[in-house]
CSV table of C-alpha atoms in Angstrom, one decimal:
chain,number,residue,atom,x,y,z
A,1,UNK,CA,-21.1,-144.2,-41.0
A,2,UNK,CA,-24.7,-142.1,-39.9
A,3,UNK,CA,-24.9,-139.0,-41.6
A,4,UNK,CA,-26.6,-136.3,-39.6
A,5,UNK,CA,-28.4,-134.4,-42.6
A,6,UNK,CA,-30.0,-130.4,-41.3
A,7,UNK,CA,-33.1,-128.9,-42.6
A,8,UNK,CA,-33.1,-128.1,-45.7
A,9,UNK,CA,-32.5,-124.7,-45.7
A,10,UNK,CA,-30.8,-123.9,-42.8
A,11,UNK,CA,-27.4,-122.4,-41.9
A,12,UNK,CA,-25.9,-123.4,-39.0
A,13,UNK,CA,-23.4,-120.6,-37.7
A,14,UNK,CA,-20.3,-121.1,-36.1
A,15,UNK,CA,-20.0,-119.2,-32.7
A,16,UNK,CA,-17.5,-116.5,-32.7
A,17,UNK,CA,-16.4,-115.4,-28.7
A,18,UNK,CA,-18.5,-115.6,-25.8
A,19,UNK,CA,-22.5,-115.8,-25.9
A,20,UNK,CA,-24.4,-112.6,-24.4
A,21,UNK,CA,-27.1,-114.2,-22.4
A,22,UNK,CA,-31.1,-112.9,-21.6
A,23,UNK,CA,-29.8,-110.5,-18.8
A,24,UNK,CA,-27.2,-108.6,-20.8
A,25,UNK,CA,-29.7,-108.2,-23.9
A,26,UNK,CA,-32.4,-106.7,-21.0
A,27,UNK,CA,-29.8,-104.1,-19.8
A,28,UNK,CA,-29.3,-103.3,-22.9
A,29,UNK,CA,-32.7,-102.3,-24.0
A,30,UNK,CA,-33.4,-100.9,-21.1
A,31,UNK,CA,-30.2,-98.5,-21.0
A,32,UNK,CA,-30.9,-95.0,-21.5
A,33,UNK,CA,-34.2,-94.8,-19.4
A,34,UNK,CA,-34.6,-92.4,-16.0
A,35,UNK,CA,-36.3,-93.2,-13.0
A,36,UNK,CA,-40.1,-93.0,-13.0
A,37,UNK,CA,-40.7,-89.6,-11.7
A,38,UNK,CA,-42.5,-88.5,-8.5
A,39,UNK,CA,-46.4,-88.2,-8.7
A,40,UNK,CA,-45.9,-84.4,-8.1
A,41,UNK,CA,-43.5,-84.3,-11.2
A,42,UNK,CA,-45.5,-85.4,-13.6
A,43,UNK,CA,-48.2,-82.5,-15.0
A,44,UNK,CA,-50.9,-84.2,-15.8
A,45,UNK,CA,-50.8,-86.4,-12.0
A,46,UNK,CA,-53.2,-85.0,-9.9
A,47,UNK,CA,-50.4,-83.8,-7.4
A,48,UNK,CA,-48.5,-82.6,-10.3
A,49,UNK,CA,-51.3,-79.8,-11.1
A,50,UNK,CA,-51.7,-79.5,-7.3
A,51,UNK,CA,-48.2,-78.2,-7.1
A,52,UNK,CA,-48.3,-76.1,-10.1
A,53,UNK,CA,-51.0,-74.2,-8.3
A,54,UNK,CA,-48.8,-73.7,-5.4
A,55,UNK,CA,-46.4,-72.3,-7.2
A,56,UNK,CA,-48.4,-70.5,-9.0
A,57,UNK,CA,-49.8,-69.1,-5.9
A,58,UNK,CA,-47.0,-68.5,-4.1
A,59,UNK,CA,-45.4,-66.2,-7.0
A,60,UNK,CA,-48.7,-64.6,-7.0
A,61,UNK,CA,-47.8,-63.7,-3.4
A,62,UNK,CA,-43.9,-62.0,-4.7
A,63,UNK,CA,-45.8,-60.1,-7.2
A,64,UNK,CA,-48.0,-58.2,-4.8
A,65,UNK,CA,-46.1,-58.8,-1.3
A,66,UNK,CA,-44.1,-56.0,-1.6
A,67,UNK,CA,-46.3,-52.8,-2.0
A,68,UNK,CA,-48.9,-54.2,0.7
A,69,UNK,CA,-48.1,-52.1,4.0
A,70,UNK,CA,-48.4,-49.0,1.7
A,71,UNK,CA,-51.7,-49.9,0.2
A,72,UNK,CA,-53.0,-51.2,3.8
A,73,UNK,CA,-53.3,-54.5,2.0
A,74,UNK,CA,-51.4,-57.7,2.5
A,75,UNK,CA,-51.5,-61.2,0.8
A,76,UNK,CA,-50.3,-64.0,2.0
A,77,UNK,CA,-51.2,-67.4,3.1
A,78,UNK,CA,-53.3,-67.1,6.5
A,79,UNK,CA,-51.9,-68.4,9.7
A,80,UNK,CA,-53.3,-70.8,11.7
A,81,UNK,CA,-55.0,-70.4,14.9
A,82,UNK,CA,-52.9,-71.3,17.6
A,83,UNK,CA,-54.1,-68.6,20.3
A,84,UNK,CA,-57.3,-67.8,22.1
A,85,UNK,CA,-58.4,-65.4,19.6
A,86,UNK,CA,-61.9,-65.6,18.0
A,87,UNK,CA,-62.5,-64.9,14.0
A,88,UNK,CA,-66.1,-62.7,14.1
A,89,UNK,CA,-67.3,-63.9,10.8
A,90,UNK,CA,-70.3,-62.2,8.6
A,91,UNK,CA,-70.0,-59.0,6.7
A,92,UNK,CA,-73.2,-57.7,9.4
A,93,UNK,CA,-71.1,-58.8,12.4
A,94,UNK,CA,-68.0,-57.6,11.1
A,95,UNK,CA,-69.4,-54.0,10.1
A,96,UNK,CA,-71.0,-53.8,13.9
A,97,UNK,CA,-67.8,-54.7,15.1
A,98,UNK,CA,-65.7,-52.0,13.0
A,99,UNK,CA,-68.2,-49.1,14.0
A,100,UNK,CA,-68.0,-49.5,17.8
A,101,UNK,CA,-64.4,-49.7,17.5
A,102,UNK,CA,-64.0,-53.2,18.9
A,103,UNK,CA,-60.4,-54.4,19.7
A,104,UNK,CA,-59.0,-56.8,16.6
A,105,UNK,CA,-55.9,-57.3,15.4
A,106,UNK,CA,-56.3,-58.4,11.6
A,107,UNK,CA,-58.7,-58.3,9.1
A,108,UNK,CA,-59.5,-61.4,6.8
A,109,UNK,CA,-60.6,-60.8,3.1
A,110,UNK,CA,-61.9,-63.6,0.9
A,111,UNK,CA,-59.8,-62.6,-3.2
A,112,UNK,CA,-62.2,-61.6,-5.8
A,113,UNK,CA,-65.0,-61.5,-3.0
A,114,UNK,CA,-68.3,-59.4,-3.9
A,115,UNK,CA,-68.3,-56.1,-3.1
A,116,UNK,CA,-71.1,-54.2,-1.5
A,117,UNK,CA,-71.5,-51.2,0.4
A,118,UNK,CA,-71.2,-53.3,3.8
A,119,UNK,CA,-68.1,-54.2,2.4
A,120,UNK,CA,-67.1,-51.2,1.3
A,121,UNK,CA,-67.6,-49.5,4.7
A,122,UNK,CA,-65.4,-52.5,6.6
A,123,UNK,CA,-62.3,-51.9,4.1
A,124,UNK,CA,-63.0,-47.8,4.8
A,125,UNK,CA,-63.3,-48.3,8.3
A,126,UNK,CA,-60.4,-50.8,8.6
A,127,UNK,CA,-58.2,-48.5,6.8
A,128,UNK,CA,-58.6,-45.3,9.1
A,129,UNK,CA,-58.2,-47.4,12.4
A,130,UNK,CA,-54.8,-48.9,10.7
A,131,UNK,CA,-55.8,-52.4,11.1
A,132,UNK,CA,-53.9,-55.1,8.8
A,133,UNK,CA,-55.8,-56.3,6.0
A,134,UNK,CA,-55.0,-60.1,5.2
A,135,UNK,CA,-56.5,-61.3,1.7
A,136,UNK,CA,-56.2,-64.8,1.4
A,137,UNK,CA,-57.7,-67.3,-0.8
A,138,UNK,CA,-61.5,-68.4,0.0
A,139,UNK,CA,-60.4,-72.0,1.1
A,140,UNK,CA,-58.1,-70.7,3.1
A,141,UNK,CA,-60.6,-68.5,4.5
A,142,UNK,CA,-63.0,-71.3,4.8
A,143,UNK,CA,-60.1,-73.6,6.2
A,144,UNK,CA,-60.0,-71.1,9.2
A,145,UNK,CA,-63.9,-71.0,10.0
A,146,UNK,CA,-65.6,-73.4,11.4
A,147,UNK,CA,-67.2,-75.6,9.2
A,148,UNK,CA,-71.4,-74.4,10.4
A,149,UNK,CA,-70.1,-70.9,9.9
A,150,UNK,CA,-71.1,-68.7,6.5
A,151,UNK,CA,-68.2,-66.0,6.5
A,152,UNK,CA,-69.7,-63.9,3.5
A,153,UNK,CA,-65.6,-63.6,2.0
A,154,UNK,CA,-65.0,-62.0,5.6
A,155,UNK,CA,-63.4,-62.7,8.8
A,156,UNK,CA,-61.9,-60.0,11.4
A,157,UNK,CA,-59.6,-61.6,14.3
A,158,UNK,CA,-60.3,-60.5,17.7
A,159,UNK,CA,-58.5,-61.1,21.4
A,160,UNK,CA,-60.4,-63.4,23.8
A,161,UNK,CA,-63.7,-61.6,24.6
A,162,UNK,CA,-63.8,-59.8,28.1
A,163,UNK,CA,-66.7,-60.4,30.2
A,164,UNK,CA,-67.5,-57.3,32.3
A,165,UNK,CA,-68.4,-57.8,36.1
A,166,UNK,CA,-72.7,-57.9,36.9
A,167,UNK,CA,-72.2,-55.6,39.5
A,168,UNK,CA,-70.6,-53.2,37.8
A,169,UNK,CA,-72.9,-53.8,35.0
A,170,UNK,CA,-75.9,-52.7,37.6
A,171,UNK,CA,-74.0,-49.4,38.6
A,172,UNK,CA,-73.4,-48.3,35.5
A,173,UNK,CA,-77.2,-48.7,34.3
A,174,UNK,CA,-78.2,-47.0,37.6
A,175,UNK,CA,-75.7,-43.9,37.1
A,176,UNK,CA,-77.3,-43.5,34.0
A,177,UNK,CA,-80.6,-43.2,35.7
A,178,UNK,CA,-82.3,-46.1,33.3
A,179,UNK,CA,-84.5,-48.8,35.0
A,180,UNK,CA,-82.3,-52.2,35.0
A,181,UNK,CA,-83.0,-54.5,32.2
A,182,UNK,CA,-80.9,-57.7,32.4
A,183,UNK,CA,-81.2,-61.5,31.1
A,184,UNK,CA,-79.3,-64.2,33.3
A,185,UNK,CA,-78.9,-67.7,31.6
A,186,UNK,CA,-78.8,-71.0,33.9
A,187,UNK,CA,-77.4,-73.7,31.6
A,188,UNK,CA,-78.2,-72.4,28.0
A,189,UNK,CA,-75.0,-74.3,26.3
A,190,UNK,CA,-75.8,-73.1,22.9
A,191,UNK,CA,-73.4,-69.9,21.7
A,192,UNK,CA,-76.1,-69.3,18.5
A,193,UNK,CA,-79.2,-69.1,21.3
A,194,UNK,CA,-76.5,-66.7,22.9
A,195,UNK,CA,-76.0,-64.6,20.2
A,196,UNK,CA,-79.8,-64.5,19.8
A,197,UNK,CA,-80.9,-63.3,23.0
A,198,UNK,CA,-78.0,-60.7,23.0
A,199,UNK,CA,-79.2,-59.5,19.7
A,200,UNK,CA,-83.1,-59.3,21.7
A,201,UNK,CA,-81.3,-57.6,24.5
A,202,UNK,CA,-80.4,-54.6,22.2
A,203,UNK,CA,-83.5,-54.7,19.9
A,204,UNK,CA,-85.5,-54.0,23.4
A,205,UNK,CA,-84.1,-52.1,25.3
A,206,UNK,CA,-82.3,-54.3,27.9
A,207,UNK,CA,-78.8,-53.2,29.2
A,208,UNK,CA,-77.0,-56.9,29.4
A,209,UNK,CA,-76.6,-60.1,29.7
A,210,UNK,CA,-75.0,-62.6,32.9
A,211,UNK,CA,-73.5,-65.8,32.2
A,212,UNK,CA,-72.8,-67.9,34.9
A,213,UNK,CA,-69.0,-69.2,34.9
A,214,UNK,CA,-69.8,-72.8,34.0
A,215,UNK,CA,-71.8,-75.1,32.3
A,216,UNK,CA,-72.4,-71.9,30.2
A,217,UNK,CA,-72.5,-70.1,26.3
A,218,UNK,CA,-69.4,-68.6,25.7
A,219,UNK,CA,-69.1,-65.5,23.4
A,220,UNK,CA,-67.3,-66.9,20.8
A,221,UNK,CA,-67.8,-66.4,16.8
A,222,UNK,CA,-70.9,-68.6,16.4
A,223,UNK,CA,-72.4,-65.7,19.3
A,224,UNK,CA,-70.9,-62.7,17.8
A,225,UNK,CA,-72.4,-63.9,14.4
A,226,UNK,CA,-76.0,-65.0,15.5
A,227,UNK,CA,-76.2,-61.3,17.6
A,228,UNK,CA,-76.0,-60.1,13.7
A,229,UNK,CA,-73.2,-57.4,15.5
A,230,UNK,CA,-75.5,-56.6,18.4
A,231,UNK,CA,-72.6,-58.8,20.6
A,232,UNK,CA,-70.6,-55.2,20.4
A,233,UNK,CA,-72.7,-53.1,21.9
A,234,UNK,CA,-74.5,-55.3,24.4
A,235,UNK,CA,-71.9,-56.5,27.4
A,236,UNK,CA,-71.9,-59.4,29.1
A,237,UNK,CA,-71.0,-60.1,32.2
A,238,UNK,CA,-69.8,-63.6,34.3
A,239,UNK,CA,-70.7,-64.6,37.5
A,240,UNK,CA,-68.3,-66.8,39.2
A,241,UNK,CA,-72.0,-68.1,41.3
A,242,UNK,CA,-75.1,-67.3,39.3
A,243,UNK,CA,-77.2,-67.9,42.8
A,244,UNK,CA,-74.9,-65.5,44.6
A,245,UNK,CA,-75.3,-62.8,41.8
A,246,UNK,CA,-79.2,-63.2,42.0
A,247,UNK,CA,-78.8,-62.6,45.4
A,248,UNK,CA,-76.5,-59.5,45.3
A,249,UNK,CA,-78.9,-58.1,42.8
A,250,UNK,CA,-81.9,-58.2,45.2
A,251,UNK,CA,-79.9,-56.8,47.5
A,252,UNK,CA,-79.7,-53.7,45.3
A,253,UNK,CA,-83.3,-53.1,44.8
A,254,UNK,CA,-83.8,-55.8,41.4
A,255,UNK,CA,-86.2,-57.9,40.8
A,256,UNK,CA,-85.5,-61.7,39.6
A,257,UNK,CA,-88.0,-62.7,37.4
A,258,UNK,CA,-88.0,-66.9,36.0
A,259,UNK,CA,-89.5,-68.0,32.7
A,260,UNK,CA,-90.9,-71.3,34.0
A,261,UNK,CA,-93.6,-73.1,31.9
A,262,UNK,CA,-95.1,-74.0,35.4
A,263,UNK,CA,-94.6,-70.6,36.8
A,264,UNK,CA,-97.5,-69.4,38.5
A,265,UNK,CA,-97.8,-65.6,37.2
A,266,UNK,CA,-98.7,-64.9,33.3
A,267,UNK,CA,-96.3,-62.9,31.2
A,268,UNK,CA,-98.9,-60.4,30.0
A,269,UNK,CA,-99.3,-57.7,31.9
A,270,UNK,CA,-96.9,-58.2,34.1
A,271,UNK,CA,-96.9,-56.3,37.5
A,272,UNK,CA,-93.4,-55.9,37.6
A,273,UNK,CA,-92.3,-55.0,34.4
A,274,UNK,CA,-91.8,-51.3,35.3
A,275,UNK,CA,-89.2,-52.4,38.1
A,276,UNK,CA,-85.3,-53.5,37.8
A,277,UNK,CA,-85.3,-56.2,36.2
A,278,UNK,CA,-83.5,-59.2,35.9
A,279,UNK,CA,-84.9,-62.2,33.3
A,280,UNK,CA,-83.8,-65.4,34.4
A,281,UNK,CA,-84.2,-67.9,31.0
A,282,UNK,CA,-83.0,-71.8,31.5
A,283,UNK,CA,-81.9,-74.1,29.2
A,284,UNK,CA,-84.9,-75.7,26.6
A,285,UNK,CA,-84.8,-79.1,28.1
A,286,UNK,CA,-84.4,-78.5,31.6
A,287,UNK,CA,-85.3,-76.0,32.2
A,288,UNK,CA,-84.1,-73.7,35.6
A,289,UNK,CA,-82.3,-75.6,38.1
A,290,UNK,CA,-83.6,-75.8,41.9
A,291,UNK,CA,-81.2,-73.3,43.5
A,292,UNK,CA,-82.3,-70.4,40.9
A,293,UNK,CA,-85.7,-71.0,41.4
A,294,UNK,CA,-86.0,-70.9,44.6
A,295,UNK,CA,-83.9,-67.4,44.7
A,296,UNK,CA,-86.7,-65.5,42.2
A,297,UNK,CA,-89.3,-63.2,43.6
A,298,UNK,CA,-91.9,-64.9,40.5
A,299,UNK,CA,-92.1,-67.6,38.0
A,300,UNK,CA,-93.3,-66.5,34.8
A,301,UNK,CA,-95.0,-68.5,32.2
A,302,UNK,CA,-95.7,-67.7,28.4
A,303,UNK,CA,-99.3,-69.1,27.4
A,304,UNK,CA,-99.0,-70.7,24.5
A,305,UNK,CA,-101.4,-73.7,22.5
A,306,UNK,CA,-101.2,-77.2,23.3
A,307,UNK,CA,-99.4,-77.7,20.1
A,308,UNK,CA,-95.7,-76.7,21.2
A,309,UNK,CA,-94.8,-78.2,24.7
A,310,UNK,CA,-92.1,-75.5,25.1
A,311,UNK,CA,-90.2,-72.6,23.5
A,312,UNK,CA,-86.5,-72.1,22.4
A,313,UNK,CA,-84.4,-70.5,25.5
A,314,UNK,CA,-83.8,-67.2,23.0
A,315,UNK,CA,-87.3,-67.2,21.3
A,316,UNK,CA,-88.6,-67.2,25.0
A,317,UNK,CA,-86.5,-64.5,26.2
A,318,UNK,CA,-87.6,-62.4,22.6
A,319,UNK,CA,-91.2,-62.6,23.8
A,320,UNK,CA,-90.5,-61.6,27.7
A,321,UNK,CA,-88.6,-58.9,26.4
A,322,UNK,CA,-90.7,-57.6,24.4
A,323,UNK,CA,-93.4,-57.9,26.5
A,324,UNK,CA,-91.6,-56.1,29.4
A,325,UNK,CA,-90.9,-53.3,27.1
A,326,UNK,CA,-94.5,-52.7,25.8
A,327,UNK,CA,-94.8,-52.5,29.3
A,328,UNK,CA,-92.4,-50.1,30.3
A,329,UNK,CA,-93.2,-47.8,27.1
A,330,UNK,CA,-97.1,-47.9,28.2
A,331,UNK,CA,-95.9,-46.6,31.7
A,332,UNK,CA,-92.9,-44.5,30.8
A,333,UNK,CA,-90.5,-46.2,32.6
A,334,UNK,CA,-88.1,-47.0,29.7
């Protein structure tokens, strides 16, 4: 008879009930344990910390919502822009916009923005026109900008501008007994070289500014900053046909004038400076289209060197403008 002999040493147990296999022992160890937590649970997750500043924020908001519409001051989240309303951004544009009383529903504040005495003078004048005063969080603020646009902590909300009619523009200029000053644009695109040559309009002298109804600038926020505020006190009007409104003008004693690099008469000392007056600038590459030329009593050129083949739509209007104002101041027909 084989005896099966063990290892020395070791004790063989006898099994008492059933065995408890792998899985069992697994549940086991892992009893006890919760669900991993979401990503915006856990504080140190970068959505974690992005929700503690949330809620941060918004209790921020319950602490100071409620004594706002006494103060003139309300916080809050800003809304979106879902209507045809234009932000006019820039402490300078904003402060232009304030004094001449332009229509606007809200006013934007950046928190903890830098106070000067431009600011200073919006909140003042804000306050005693009883417009509501939004502050909001600077990327918020920036959020509702667009993203070329430097908003100096500031924004103030304003209805869809209103274009004024160029006829009406002309009657009113002549009722005041001044000698007509206008500047028509034929397919300058660009709203900053419209909020340039609106600022020039006002810095010489000139009483507005025609935009035909298409293919055309509008005043929007990149104009109203780039006129540096000067798109508040300087109108501009749409012409449904830019060709018919040259037309109508000439009818009424005006002069149309046309920057052309080719143009046949030179800018200085222009005969009919001293004369209503209506600047015809097109755009930098193309200059003015067929129809317009062919409607202006002269084509005007600016001498300039060899070294620049032609000028920016609103540094050439600058330079006619000023020109035509020298001009007018030499003869005393401002």
């Amino acid at each position: 008879m084989n005896t099966k002999k063990g290892r020395p040493g070791a004790v063989r147990k006898k099994s008492r009930g059933k065995a408890v296999g792998s899985g069992g022992q697994g549940r086991q160890a892992l009893e006890g344990k919760k669900p991993t937590p979401k990503a915006e649970d856990r504080p140190y997750h970068p959505a974690g910390k992005a929700k503690a500043a949330r809620e941060r924020y918004d209790a921020a908001r319950q602490r100071h919502g409620g004594g706002g519409r006494d103060s003139g001051e309300r916080r809050g989240r800003a809304p979106q822009q879902s209507d045809d309303s234009e932000l006019v951004t820039g402490r300078n544009a904003v402060l232009e916009a304030l004094r001449t009383k332009s229509p606007a529903t809200t006013l934007y504040i950046a928190a903890k923005v830098e106070m000067d005495d431009r600011f200073r003078e919006i909140l003042s004048l804000a306050v005693k026109s009883n417009l509501p005063v939004l502050e909001v969080m600077r990327p918020e603020l920036d959020r509702m900008v667009s993203r070329d646009t430097v908003h100096q902590g500031v924004a103030l909300k304003v209805p869809p501008y209103e274009y004024a009619h160029p006829i009406d523009l002309l009657e009113k200029t002549v009722d005041r007994n001044q000698t007509p000053l206008f500047v028509a644009l034929d397919g300058v695109t660009d709203p900053r070289n419209l909020g340039a040559i609106i600022r020039s309009v006002a810095a010489f002298g000139g009483h507005g500014v025609i935009v035909p109804q298409r293919r055309a600038a509008p005043v929007n926020s990149a104009a109203w900053r780039t006129s540096a505020g000067a798109a508040a006190r300087i109108p501009v009007a749409m012409a449904g046909n830019l060709t018919q409104t040259l037309k109508d003008f000439k009818k009424q004693g005006v002069f149309v004038v046309g920057l052309d690099g080719d143009g046949d008469v030179s800018l200085p000392g222009l005969d009919l400076a001293d004369r209503p007056l209506v600047l015809v600038i097109g755009s930098e590459g193309k200059g003015l289209s067929r129809l317009v030329s062919e409607h202006c009593d002269a084509l005007v050129s600016i001498p300039i060197t060899g070294a620049a083949e032609s000028l920016n739509a609103s540094v050439a209007a600058s330079v006619t403008l000023y020109e035509v104002a020298k001009l007018r101041a030499e003869s005393g027909r401002a």
